[in-house]
Amino acid sequence: MSNLTLEDIAKRAGVSRSTVSRVINSQQYVRQDVRERVLRVIEETGFHPNIAARALASQRSWMIGLVLPRSVSSFFGDPYFPRLTQGIAQACNRHNITLGLFLVSTPEDENKLFPRISRKGFLDGMLVQSGEMNDQLNERLVNLTVPIVVLGRPFQTNEVSYIDVDNVKASFDAVTHLIRQGRRNVGTITGPTSSTVGLDRKEGYLRAMLEHGLELNSSLIMESDFTEAGGYLAMQELLVAKPDAIFAASDIMALGAMRAVHDAGLRVPEDIAFVGFDDLPFASLSQPALTTVHQPISKFGEKAVDILMELIENGTKPSRRIIMDTELVIRDSCGAKQKMEMDKET
Amino acid sequence: MSNLTLEDIAKRAGVSRSTVSRVINSQQYVRQDVRERVLRVIEETGFHPNIAARALASQRSWMIGLVLPRSVSSFFGDPYFPRLTQGIAQACNRHNITLGLFLVSTPEDENKLFPRISRKGFLDGMLVQSGEMNDQLNERLVNLTVPIVVLGRPFQTNEVSYIDVDNVKASFDAVTHLIRQGRRNVGTITGPTSSTVGLDRKEGYLRAMLEHGLELNSSLIMESDFTEAGGYLAMQELLVAKPDAIFAASDIMALGAMRAVHDAGLRVPEDIAFVGFDDLPFASLSQPALTTVHQPISKFGEKAVDILMELIENGTKPSRRIIMDTELVIRDSCGAKQKMEMDKET
DNA sequence: GTGAAAGCGCTAACAG
DNA sequence: CTGTTAGCGCTTTCAC
């Protein structure tokens, strides 16, 4: 738009450049009437400071990065990420900072991107999606001096700030719910166990089974990849073990698995009960409506930005750990409602 | 990372700052051996130029923006956008520029964001998703001097560069395909007709019907909103008119509609044939697999970035219009395969 | 409280 | 081909 500079505003307001700068950065030590006069000129002219100049002088870029490592960038097929991104973008708007999006697709990408984003002064901070165990990027990034908030528990938690939900507890509760419905042959479709989220949700399943005196059966546990197709395939294998309930570590896998159950001529929840994880919009629309663990995805993203901004303002020590709450949303796929009806009748 | 400056590199390489700058910007007029020497020092030190300083001096930010107006930011529930974003992000990596993400959620967002992103020097260019008719942002943005590529045909096409698929033709072909299967009572679920994409896909339907001598019936045309739930609702209404085929303007709406058909106790494609639009990953996984118009979404995004970069390098005149090809992917929901079987038998 | 002045780290004429 | 020099538009001491 305009090419106005601080100097122009200063001239028009009859003050010096420094004063205008002070007003813009809402510092103290500016007389009230002067401040108002400057503000008025800024308003009238539609002046906005040049970000590059400001960044150069202040050593802050007013930009944070959202970094999705290679191992998750294919996850973009999972509606989880768009939702997350939306929450993050909204929070950035609120904070008046810009959001840089860095999707690492290939190893070459990673090598090119890493030096660029880790250059001091380029990003004020970053949000890094927790990736897979063998993902080097995560570790390289975390060892930087830039403030970082990891989305999801990282493998290395020392000195790192991160935000997560209590995956173990949430999964424990989900599986417990299935067991309480009288299901005994409870199987699970896990996420990749090379990721903490895959690991933690599996852990919740294992603990629930053990705690309720049920035997673990390795043929009731299938690892998959957080995709619909993966869920379908995993379910086909699980069918052999004749489960009467399945806890899927994500809604999208639950959907694929239910499709497999349907294709096998079995019914949900009568033959096999289901609980998913995420509570994405389509969960309530599936056939039958999916009982699932609700995650506050959008809020999760917003909170992550808030924490990051705090770290940027106040320094990264001590590191912060935020665990957000989940909630089991009971719909039709777990058979609980149906069971209640039956219990009433008898 | 490091705090090296051009000056440091210059000193180590025994040259002046300008020479290093020339090497970095791969300009000519540097002797081969000098260039190599400088390059080696850069390599050894892991030096990366300070973007803010570079931006200030060169008046280029090396960042482009992806702007999703309010009317589409809710569309983020549509897997189309993540795919598109992925293509765009990849192309940005290739071009060594950073991608700023600007989601406009509320009117306040819009008012805050607009001056910020339109400030000269902040963005080298932007990709703006074509929004709804009454969306002011689109027009405001397009009237800026910043290079812009609109994603999807804008309402005002004069002097604006944009990239799109031939929605009218693609829809025409899709509907023609249904008619060729012997369907006569073909209905459509359109996108919002306040958007060009909704308008164009409807236009293709209308033309196909007319051109094949079929009468238009307003109760066979339902406007919806590109959501699964919207598709379901629209289909419920359409059912009254007893259609034998439906062209849905997006896969996600087709999915919702097929769910409604299923709930009504009818079969796809026997009772009602379906063709969708997008060819998102789940299209091949639906029950039955969805016949749909394949859009090269990711390539679309990449191409958009390429065009924008060209505009940035070479000026925005003349404006460019790129129309990408689509392709009808025949699966099971349209009944064509089934019909072929039958035709063989008789 | 306010202004002058010195950079922030780079690019881009301009000399040579 | 290479170096010198003058900014880019802001922040931030340091005087006053």
XYZ file of C-alpha atoms (C1' of nucleotides) in Angstrom:
724
model
C 0.000 0.000 0.000
C 1.554 3.174 1.197
C 5.242 3.810 1.344
C 5.099 5.921 4.420
C 7.917 5.699 6.912
C 8.234 6.579 10.531
C 9.929 9.771 9.464
C 6.881 10.837 7.469
C 4.579 10.247 10.377
C 6.982 12.072 12.665
C 7.030 15.092 10.403
C 3.255 15.233 10.147
C 2.845 14.893 13.867
C 5.577 17.401 14.561
C 7.659 14.997 16.603
C 10.745 12.905 16.094
C 10.999 9.446 14.638
C 11.813 8.007 18.058
C 8.619 9.264 19.547
C 6.545 7.690 16.836
C 8.435 4.470 17.383
C 7.647 4.636 21.082
C 3.991 5.161 20.365
C 3.851 2.266 17.966
C 5.505 -0.045 20.419
C 3.277 1.310 23.177
C 6.168 2.201 25.417
C 5.874 4.572 28.299
C 7.490 7.984 28.464
C 5.319 9.658 25.871
C 3.094 12.526 26.956
C -0.569 11.659 26.614
C -1.441 14.462 24.197
C 1.586 13.713 22.033
C 0.699 10.041 21.945
C -2.820 10.845 20.837
C -1.641 13.222 18.156
C 0.698 10.612 16.730
C -1.946 7.945 16.931
C -4.307 10.157 14.989
C -1.804 10.691 12.200
C -1.144 6.967 12.027
C -4.841 6.316 11.832
C -5.384 8.941 9.143
C -2.543 7.797 6.973
C -3.070 4.090 7.438
C 0.566 3.734 8.285
C 1.994 0.306 9.069
C 5.635 -0.120 9.993
C 7.865 -1.983 7.595
C 8.308 -5.433 9.056
C 11.710 -6.074 7.564
C 13.170 -2.891 8.992
C 11.589 -3.556 12.312
C 12.866 -7.122 12.289
C 16.369 -6.007 11.426
C 16.521 -3.413 14.157
C 14.728 -5.355 16.870
C 16.113 -8.784 16.068
C 12.603 -10.168 16.104
C 10.853 -11.365 12.984
C 7.342 -11.331 14.388
C 6.874 -14.659 12.682
C 6.626 -18.132 14.104
C 6.934 -21.325 12.144
C 4.765 -24.398 12.077
C 7.046 -27.264 11.154
C 5.623 -30.583 10.080
C 8.380 -33.175 9.793
C 8.536 -35.589 6.926
C 7.030 -38.447 8.852
C 3.853 -36.499 9.450
C 3.543 -34.427 6.339
C 1.758 -37.311 4.670
C -0.582 -37.269 7.623
C -2.045 -34.234 5.961
C -4.632 -36.680 4.722
C -5.806 -36.829 8.303
C -8.323 -34.062 9.045
C -6.584 -33.640 12.371
C -3.920 -31.417 10.869
C -6.112 -28.911 9.104
C -8.045 -28.450 12.330
C -4.868 -27.983 14.276
C -3.528 -25.537 11.732
C -6.704 -23.555 11.908
C -6.409 -23.168 15.666
C -2.805 -22.111 15.299
C -3.558 -19.603 12.564
C -6.303 -18.037 14.602
C -4.060 -17.609 17.591
C -1.410 -16.026 15.382
C -3.936 -13.500 14.168
C -4.772 -12.710 17.761
C -1.114 -12.183 18.588
C -0.508 -10.123 15.456
C 2.253 -12.361 14.273
C 2.618 -14.166 11.021
C 2.555 -17.902 10.648
C 5.110 -19.536 8.392
C 4.232 -22.995 7.177
C 7.057 -25.457 6.683
C 6.139 -28.837 5.320
C 9.077 -31.129 5.031
C 8.332 -33.583 2.259
C 11.634 -35.048 1.215
C 15.073 -35.523 2.775
C 16.343 -32.791 0.455
C 13.621 -30.494 1.734
C 14.793 -31.182 5.218
C 18.396 -30.357 4.456
C 17.474 -27.158 2.684
C 14.871 -26.079 5.163
C 16.735 -26.753 8.361
C 19.486 -24.149 8.000
C 16.995 -21.623 6.724
C 14.566 -21.882 9.581
C 17.192 -22.275 12.236
C 18.997 -19.097 11.247
C 18.854 -16.810 14.248
C 16.409 -14.006 13.679
C 14.405 -15.764 11.013
C 11.731 -17.126 13.313
C 10.897 -15.877 16.772
C 9.900 -19.400 17.672
C 8.489 -22.558 16.303
C 5.815 -25.136 16.735
C 7.123 -28.532 15.794
C 4.926 -31.543 15.345
C 6.314 -34.473 17.249
C 7.446 -36.919 14.625
C 8.652 -40.470 14.470
C 11.441 -41.882 16.515
C 13.954 -42.016 13.706
C 13.083 -38.519 12.613
C 16.264 -36.532 12.975
C 14.642 -33.212 12.262
C 12.821 -33.189 15.557
C 15.984 -33.574 17.544
C 17.957 -31.118 15.466
C 15.249 -28.538 15.889
C 14.849 -29.049 19.598
C 18.542 -28.511 20.159
C 18.329 -25.040 18.724
C 18.265 -21.904 20.817
C 15.017 -20.723 19.248
C 11.999 -21.080 21.533
C 10.110 -24.207 20.609
C 6.898 -25.873 21.595
C 6.526 -29.457 20.474
C 3.041 -30.560 19.488
C 2.581 -33.934 21.100
C 5.049 -35.555 23.463
C 8.522 -35.718 21.960
C 10.763 -38.719 22.495
C 13.318 -36.602 24.263
C 11.468 -34.594 26.861
C 14.347 -33.118 28.787
C 14.333 -29.347 28.744
C 11.741 -29.235 26.002
C 8.387 -27.510 26.240
C 5.524 -29.456 24.806
C 1.793 -29.721 24.769
C -0.140 -32.931 24.575
C -3.280 -34.688 25.698
C -3.097 -37.518 28.199
C -3.169 -40.237 25.582
C -2.566 -43.047 28.026
C -5.396 -42.089 30.317
C -7.791 -41.309 27.480
C -7.151 -44.678 25.865
C -7.377 -46.434 29.186
C -10.792 -44.896 29.734
C -11.944 -45.739 26.223
C -10.993 -49.386 26.539
C -12.395 -49.567 30.053
C -15.671 -48.328 28.666
C -15.737 -51.193 26.176
C -14.931 -53.711 28.881
C -17.728 -52.337 31.045
C -20.126 -53.085 28.209
C -19.263 -56.698 28.772
C -16.805 -57.009 25.919
C -13.967 -59.389 26.671
C -12.200 -59.910 23.397
C -11.141 -56.316 22.974
C -8.690 -55.625 20.173
C -6.902 -52.452 19.167
C -5.632 -50.804 16.047
C -2.675 -48.719 17.129
C -0.931 -45.856 15.422
C 2.697 -46.297 14.389
C 4.616 -47.326 17.477
C 7.490 -45.308 16.152
C 5.569 -42.270 17.360
C 4.782 -41.307 20.934
C 1.113 -40.906 20.167
C 0.976 -44.450 18.783
C 2.896 -45.717 21.771
C 0.859 -43.910 24.410
C -2.523 -44.929 23.080
C -1.392 -48.521 22.901
C -0.124 -48.268 26.457
C -3.571 -47.140 27.606
C -5.112 -50.168 25.940
C -2.626 -52.548 27.536
C -3.120 -51.124 31.004
C -6.894 -51.264 30.743
C -6.814 -54.894 29.673
C -4.459 -55.876 32.457
C -6.209 -53.873 35.113
C -9.480 -55.565 34.291
C -7.967 -59.004 34.387
C -8.176 -59.647 30.682
C -5.473 -61.558 28.945
C -3.382 -59.875 26.325
C -3.473 -61.539 22.976
C -1.013 -60.345 20.394
C -3.366 -61.260 17.577
C -5.783 -58.678 18.974
C -3.241 -55.907 18.532
C -2.509 -54.535 15.080
C -0.280 -51.627 14.285
C -1.420 -49.303 11.548
C -0.694 -45.876 10.139
C -3.517 -43.444 10.916
C -5.123 -43.818 7.486
C -8.538 -45.112 6.482
C -7.027 -47.746 4.216
C -4.654 -48.801 6.973
C -7.553 -49.229 9.363
C -9.352 -51.397 6.856
C -6.373 -53.667 6.361
C -5.631 -53.945 10.061
C -9.224 -54.888 10.761
C -9.158 -57.622 8.176
C -6.286 -59.201 10.058
C -7.921 -58.699 13.430
C -11.095 -60.387 12.279
C -9.280 -63.714 12.477
C -9.031 -63.370 16.243
C -12.783 -62.755 16.459
C -12.758 -59.612 18.615
C -16.020 -58.346 20.087
C -14.731 -54.803 20.422
C -12.063 -52.590 18.889
C -10.340 -49.511 20.181
C -8.927 -47.604 17.208
C -6.253 -45.011 17.910
C -7.841 -42.553 15.480
C -11.281 -41.924 14.036
C -10.101 -42.277 10.505
C -8.731 -45.741 11.227
C -11.963 -46.623 13.041
C -13.845 -45.698 9.919
C -11.726 -47.936 7.746
C -12.025 -50.733 10.273
C -15.807 -50.437 10.434
C -15.869 -50.655 6.668
C -13.942 -53.922 6.902
C -16.359 -55.223 9.520
C -19.247 -54.306 7.284
C -17.637 -55.989 4.290
C -17.215 -59.133 6.389
C -20.947 -59.188 6.952
C -20.730 -58.299 10.636
C -22.576 -55.573 12.489
C -21.378 -52.639 14.592
C -21.931 -52.587 17.525
C -23.798 -55.873 17.863
C -20.939 -58.083 16.734
C -18.082 -55.692 17.238
C -18.197 -52.513 19.292
C -16.002 -49.565 18.371
C -14.357 -46.634 20.067
C -12.238 -44.188 18.104
C -9.996 -41.252 18.967
C -10.128 -37.583 17.876
C -13.813 -36.783 17.520
C -13.471 -35.244 14.110
C -16.633 -33.828 12.540
C -17.349 -36.967 10.544
C -17.309 -39.153 13.669
C -20.865 -38.192 14.482
C -21.895 -38.845 10.874
C -20.541 -42.351 10.453
C -22.737 -45.440 10.371
C -23.228 -46.028 13.250
C -22.186 -42.762 14.898
C -18.743 -43.246 16.377
C -18.080 -43.314 20.094
C -14.742 -41.604 20.421
C -12.318 -39.646 22.551
C -12.875 -35.957 22.013
C -9.715 -33.922 21.634
C -9.866 -30.127 21.707
C -7.810 -29.926 18.533
C -8.357 -26.308 17.664
C -7.847 -25.152 21.258
C -4.784 -27.324 21.410
C -3.312 -25.334 18.547
C -4.264 -22.030 20.091
C -2.812 -22.979 23.429
C 0.409 -24.058 21.759
C 0.782 -20.605 20.240
C 0.023 -18.921 23.550
C 2.710 -20.946 25.293
C 5.177 -20.240 22.536
C 4.548 -16.514 22.761
C 5.117 -16.692 26.498
C 8.392 -18.490 25.927
C 9.397 -15.855 23.417
C 8.612 -13.002 25.793
C 9.918 -14.506 29.000
C 12.636 -16.910 27.997
C 12.443 -20.645 27.528
C 13.376 -21.658 31.059
C 11.850 -23.451 32.761
C 10.337 -25.606 30.069
C 6.579 -25.997 30.105
C 4.462 -29.094 29.846
C 0.792 -28.686 29.115
C -1.534 -31.649 29.140
C -5.005 -30.947 27.872
C -8.138 -32.808 28.813
C -10.009 -35.241 26.639
C -13.501 -36.560 26.997
C -15.137 -39.796 25.950
C -18.104 -39.036 23.724
C -20.550 -41.888 23.757
C -22.482 -42.421 20.559
C -23.733 -45.606 18.924
C -20.699 -47.617 17.853
C -19.803 -48.830 21.344
C -23.160 -50.401 22.031
C -23.571 -48.629 25.364
C -26.886 -47.023 24.480
C -28.186 -50.274 23.123
C -27.113 -52.070 26.258
C -28.865 -49.519 28.434
C -32.084 -50.180 26.553
C -31.693 -53.906 27.094
C -30.861 -53.486 30.746
C -34.000 -51.463 31.179
C -36.156 -54.118 29.588
C -34.943 -56.931 31.825
C 22.234 -20.616 14.762
C 25.293 -18.666 13.928
C 25.477 -14.925 14.000
C 27.793 -14.637 11.085
C 27.403 -11.735 8.735
C 28.453 -11.109 5.192
C 31.362 -9.145 6.554
C 32.654 -12.150 8.467
C 32.511 -14.341 5.405
C 34.176 -11.630 3.375
C 37.026 -11.360 5.832
C 37.598 -15.110 5.932
C 37.534 -15.352 2.169
C 39.741 -12.321 1.774
C 37.266 -10.391 -0.337
C 34.768 -7.604 0.166
C 31.219 -7.852 1.387
C 29.870 -7.074 -2.089
C 31.623 -10.002 -3.629
C 30.134 -12.351 -1.097
C 26.752 -10.827 -1.774
C 27.231 -11.395 -5.480
C 28.143 -15.003 -4.903
C 25.139 -15.579 -2.702
C 22.800 -14.054 -5.216
C 24.556 -15.976 -7.981
C 25.254 -12.915 -10.032
C 27.805 -12.861 -12.761
C 31.016 -10.858 -12.659
C 32.785 -12.922 -10.055
C 35.937 -14.737 -11.048
C 35.488 -18.485 -10.905
C 38.211 -19.138 -8.349
C 37.011 -16.336 -6.110
C 33.472 -17.630 -6.298
C 34.614 -21.078 -5.301
C 36.677 -19.770 -2.427
C 33.719 -17.815 -1.080
C 31.404 -20.728 -1.577
C 33.743 -22.921 0.411
C 33.823 -20.527 3.330
C 30.047 -20.302 3.280
C 29.819 -24.056 3.255
C 32.314 -24.434 6.086
C 30.709 -21.859 8.300
C 27.123 -22.789 7.526
C 26.412 -19.156 6.856
C 22.915 -18.091 5.865
C 22.104 -14.467 5.111
C 19.853 -12.607 7.489
C 16.487 -12.474 5.812
C 15.340 -9.279 7.444
C 18.401 -7.375 6.325
C 18.148 -8.795 2.878
C 14.466 -7.936 2.715
C 15.079 -4.397 3.871
C 17.809 -3.749 1.354
C 16.297 -5.557 -1.600
C 12.697 -4.622 -0.956
C 11.756 -8.246 -1.309
C 10.579 -10.355 1.584
C 11.149 -13.719 -0.051
C 7.787 -14.697 1.362
C 4.486 -15.227 -0.349
C 1.144 -15.454 1.372
C -1.617 -17.972 1.058
C -4.795 -16.112 1.905
C -7.982 -18.008 2.619
C -10.902 -15.589 2.875
C -13.525 -15.936 5.530
C -16.015 -17.625 3.273
C -13.652 -20.494 2.649
C -11.787 -20.795 5.887
C -14.532 -23.053 7.169
C -13.950 -25.120 4.077
C -10.910 -26.347 5.890
C -13.110 -29.274 6.743
C -12.875 -30.187 3.092
C -9.766 -32.294 2.415
C -9.334 -30.265 -0.736
C -7.567 -27.491 1.113
C -4.939 -29.513 2.898
C -4.016 -31.112 -0.411
C -3.825 -27.748 -2.077
C -1.736 -26.340 0.748
C 0.627 -29.246 0.492
C 1.229 -28.591 -3.196
C 1.808 -24.938 -2.491
C 4.191 -25.603 0.373
C 6.219 -27.985 -1.730
C 6.572 -25.476 -4.509
C 7.660 -22.840 -2.006
C 10.382 -25.139 -0.781
C 11.522 -25.593 -4.341
C 11.648 -21.841 -4.867
C 13.381 -21.243 -1.542
C 10.740 -18.863 -0.365
C 8.686 -18.974 2.750
C 4.974 -19.505 2.824
C 2.898 -17.338 5.120
C -0.507 -18.706 5.996
C -3.320 -16.243 6.503
C -6.663 -17.660 7.521
C -9.304 -15.029 7.824
C -11.846 -16.260 10.318
C -13.778 -13.243 11.487
C -14.541 -9.774 10.150
C -12.160 -8.391 12.759
C -9.465 -10.715 11.465
C -10.055 -9.339 8.032
C -9.731 -5.748 9.113
C -6.580 -6.429 11.072
C -5.010 -8.677 8.494
C -5.686 -6.647 5.403
C -3.470 -3.647 6.157
C -0.764 -5.923 7.455
C -0.518 -8.147 4.423
C -1.038 -5.388 1.932
C 1.814 -3.302 3.296
C 4.291 -2.944 0.476
C 7.330 -5.088 1.075
C 5.652 -7.484 3.448
C 4.792 -10.118 0.875
C 6.365 -10.534 -2.524
C 3.076 -11.863 -3.768
C 0.023 -13.739 -2.741
C -2.162 -16.655 -3.556
C -5.757 -15.827 -2.802
C -8.476 -18.393 -2.741
C -11.430 -17.214 -4.774
C -14.181 -16.589 -2.292
C -17.852 -15.833 -2.338
C -19.452 -13.083 -4.291
C -20.085 -10.798 -1.355
C -16.593 -11.345 -0.048
C -15.004 -7.924 -0.036
C -11.568 -9.189 0.835
C -11.078 -10.742 -2.554
C -11.702 -7.502 -4.347
C -9.677 -5.420 -1.951
C -6.752 -7.761 -2.348
C -6.938 -7.937 -6.101
C -6.821 -4.168 -6.366
C -3.466 -4.078 -4.676
C -0.206 -3.619 -6.505
C 1.254 -6.832 -5.088
C 1.430 -9.677 -7.591
C -1.502 -11.993 -7.044
C -2.686 -15.288 -8.383
C -6.263 -16.164 -7.573
C -6.990 -19.825 -6.920
C -10.161 -20.557 -8.828
C -11.895 -18.137 -11.134
C -12.604 -14.828 -9.409
C -15.813 -12.919 -10.027
C -13.926 -9.989 -11.459
C -11.515 -11.387 -13.999
C -10.266 -8.225 -15.618
C -6.536 -7.785 -15.278
C -6.301 -10.554 -12.704
C -4.162 -13.645 -13.029
C -5.844 -16.821 -11.958
C -5.645 -20.540 -12.183
C -8.593 -22.851 -12.383
C -9.862 -26.099 -13.841
C -12.510 -26.056 -16.538
C -15.371 -26.662 -14.158
C -18.067 -26.206 -16.756
C -16.604 -28.718 -19.155
C -15.725 -31.218 -16.437
C -19.250 -31.107 -15.057
C -20.728 -31.286 -18.503
C -18.748 -34.453 -19.158
C -19.668 -35.955 -15.811
C -23.378 -35.426 -16.353
C -23.141 -36.564 -19.958
C -21.593 -39.762 -18.696
C -24.595 -40.373 -16.452
C -27.003 -39.661 -19.286
C -25.133 -42.096 -21.508
C -25.756 -44.784 -18.919
C -29.407 -44.324 -19.719
C -30.241 -42.149 -16.726
C -32.868 -39.562 -17.473
C -33.848 -38.130 -14.141
C -30.461 -36.682 -13.361
C -30.272 -34.382 -10.351
C -27.434 -32.306 -8.987
C -26.182 -31.094 -5.659
C -24.416 -27.837 -6.366
C -21.922 -25.897 -4.333
C -22.880 -22.432 -3.097
C -23.932 -20.422 -6.121
C -22.387 -17.423 -4.465
C -19.047 -18.869 -5.554
C -17.756 -19.263 -9.091
C -16.957 -22.913 -8.539
C -20.530 -23.577 -7.454
C -21.826 -21.596 -10.388
C -19.603 -23.202 -13.009
C -20.267 -26.784 -11.982
C -23.978 -26.098 -12.017
C -23.641 -24.551 -15.447
C -22.015 -27.734 -16.743
C -24.931 -29.751 -15.429
C -27.487 -27.467 -17.028
C -25.768 -27.507 -20.391
C -25.459 -31.279 -20.402
C -29.124 -31.710 -19.626
C -30.209 -29.280 -22.317
C -27.815 -30.553 -24.916
C -29.135 -34.073 -24.455
C -32.720 -32.987 -24.752
C -33.581 -33.539 -21.099
C -35.941 -31.230 -19.351
C -34.739 -29.172 -16.449
C -36.592 -29.731 -13.245
C -35.897 -27.347 -10.422
C -36.704 -29.991 -7.842
C -33.754 -31.963 -9.202
C -31.351 -29.151 -8.382
C -30.325 -28.537 -4.790
C -27.792 -26.038 -3.617
C -25.530 -27.095 -0.791
C -22.323 -26.075 0.931
C -19.505 -28.517 0.165
C -19.926 -30.406 3.445
C -20.842 -34.014 4.108
C -23.793 -33.008 6.263
C -24.947 -30.577 3.593
C -24.836 -33.320 0.988
C -26.938 -35.546 3.202
C -29.592 -32.906 3.708
C -29.699 -31.922 0.056
C -30.132 -35.542 -0.946
C -33.030 -36.000 1.406
C -34.834 -33.215 -0.404
C -33.881 -34.514 -3.825
C -35.242 -37.947 -3.031
C -38.755 -36.547 -3.360
C -38.171 -35.948 -7.069
C -37.093 -39.587 -7.504
C -33.830 -39.012 -9.381
C -32.058 -41.974 -10.964
C -28.688 -40.238 -10.936
C -26.937 -37.452 -9.052
C -24.016 -35.272 -9.989
C -22.525 -33.878 -6.796
C -20.233 -30.865 -7.097
C -17.781 -32.332 -4.594
C -16.824 -35.766 -3.336
C -17.565 -34.915 0.223
C -21.117 -33.906 -0.679
C -21.460 -37.080 -2.765
C -20.516 -39.075 0.288
C -23.163 -37.412 2.420
C -25.705 -37.872 -0.329
C -24.929 -41.551 -0.731
C -25.400 -41.932 2.996
C -28.861 -40.402 2.639
C -29.662 -42.750 -0.233
C -28.547 -45.668 1.873
C -30.633 -44.501 4.825
C -33.638 -44.286 2.525
C -33.181 -47.946 1.699
C -32.078 -47.348 -1.872
C -29.009 -48.694 -3.612
C -26.110 -47.006 -5.398
C -25.783 -47.313 -8.355
C -28.785 -49.532 -9.073
C -31.415 -47.065 -7.942
C -29.371 -43.905 -8.061
C -26.065 -43.490 -9.866
C -23.489 -41.032 -8.568
C -20.685 -38.928 -9.918
C -18.660 -36.677 -7.637
C -15.987 -34.037 -8.112
C -12.409 -33.816 -6.754
C -11.170 -37.396 -6.581
C -9.937 -37.145 -3.051
C -8.249 -40.220 -1.594
C -11.403 -41.458 0.104
C -13.348 -41.434 -3.178
C -11.902 -44.785 -4.147
C -12.663 -46.154 -0.682
C -16.326 -45.274 -0.432
C -19.095 -47.824 -0.734
C -19.429 -48.163 -3.684
C -16.228 -46.602 -4.991
C -17.034 -43.143 -6.283
C -16.918 -42.209 -9.933
C -15.630 -38.671 -9.907
C -13.855 -35.877 -11.712
C -10.174 -36.030 -10.931
C -8.592 -32.682 -10.177
C -4.810 -32.374 -9.978
C -5.079 -30.565 -6.660
C -1.492 -30.753 -5.572
C -0.168 -29.829 -9.008
C -2.689 -27.054 -9.116
C -1.093 -25.572 -6.012
C 2.403 -26.006 -7.363
C 1.513 -24.412 -10.647
C -0.068 -21.493 -8.856
C 3.197 -20.828 -7.039
C 5.177 -21.122 -10.254
C 2.957 -18.569 -11.959
C 3.167 -16.252 -9.006
C 6.947 -16.423 -8.980
C 6.960 -15.582 -12.664
C 4.739 -12.599 -12.017
C 7.045 -11.494 -9.239
C 10.132 -11.755 -11.435
C 8.701 -10.397 -14.650
C 5.916 -8.065 -13.654
C 2.224 -8.729 -13.492
C 1.358 -7.657 -17.028
C -0.106 -9.250 -18.974
C -2.249 -11.196 -16.559
C -2.194 -14.943 -16.886
C -4.995 -17.438 -17.001
C -4.200 -21.073 -16.505
C -6.839 -23.720 -16.917
C -5.805 -27.181 -15.843
C -7.184 -30.429 -17.135
C -9.491 -32.749 -15.276
C -10.347 -36.333 -15.969
C -13.421 -38.414 -15.290
C -12.440 -41.440 -13.212
C -14.957 -44.201 -13.640
C -15.467 -46.433 -10.630
C -18.577 -48.158 -9.331
C -21.013 -45.475 -8.224
C -22.080 -44.465 -11.718
C -23.168 -47.928 -12.766
C -21.128 -47.867 -15.960
C -19.192 -51.026 -15.176
C -22.341 -52.793 -14.155
C -24.025 -51.704 -17.345
C -21.126 -52.990 -19.416
C -21.547 -56.385 -17.796
C -25.232 -56.382 -18.603
C -24.652 -55.234 -22.155
C -22.243 -58.095 -22.618
C -24.740 -60.646 -21.400
C -27.515 -59.587 -23.738
C 9.481 13.178 27.994
C 11.909 13.895 23.664
C 15.348 14.073 19.933
C 19.906 12.898 17.749
C 22.560 9.449 16.219
C 24.305 4.984 15.755
C 23.516 0.859 14.030
C 20.758 -3.924 12.567
C 23.022 -6.920 7.930
C 22.225 -6.711 3.630
C 21.844 -4.844 -1.643
C 23.044 -1.979 -5.349
C 24.822 1.757 -7.655
C 29.186 3.736 -8.622
C 34.011 3.948 -9.194
C 37.964 1.944 -10.431
C 35.826 -8.287 -12.085
C 36.074 -6.079 -7.277
C 35.742 -2.728 -3.461
C 33.650 1.550 -1.489
C 29.781 3.732 -0.156
C 25.235 4.979 0.608
C 21.155 3.655 2.057
C 16.656 0.237 3.171
C 13.171 1.822 7.739
C 13.184 0.720 11.971
C 14.871 0.319 17.335
C 17.582 1.839 20.928
C 20.967 3.912 23.611
C 22.411 8.306 25.202
C 22.103 13.163 25.946
C 19.406 16.927 27.116
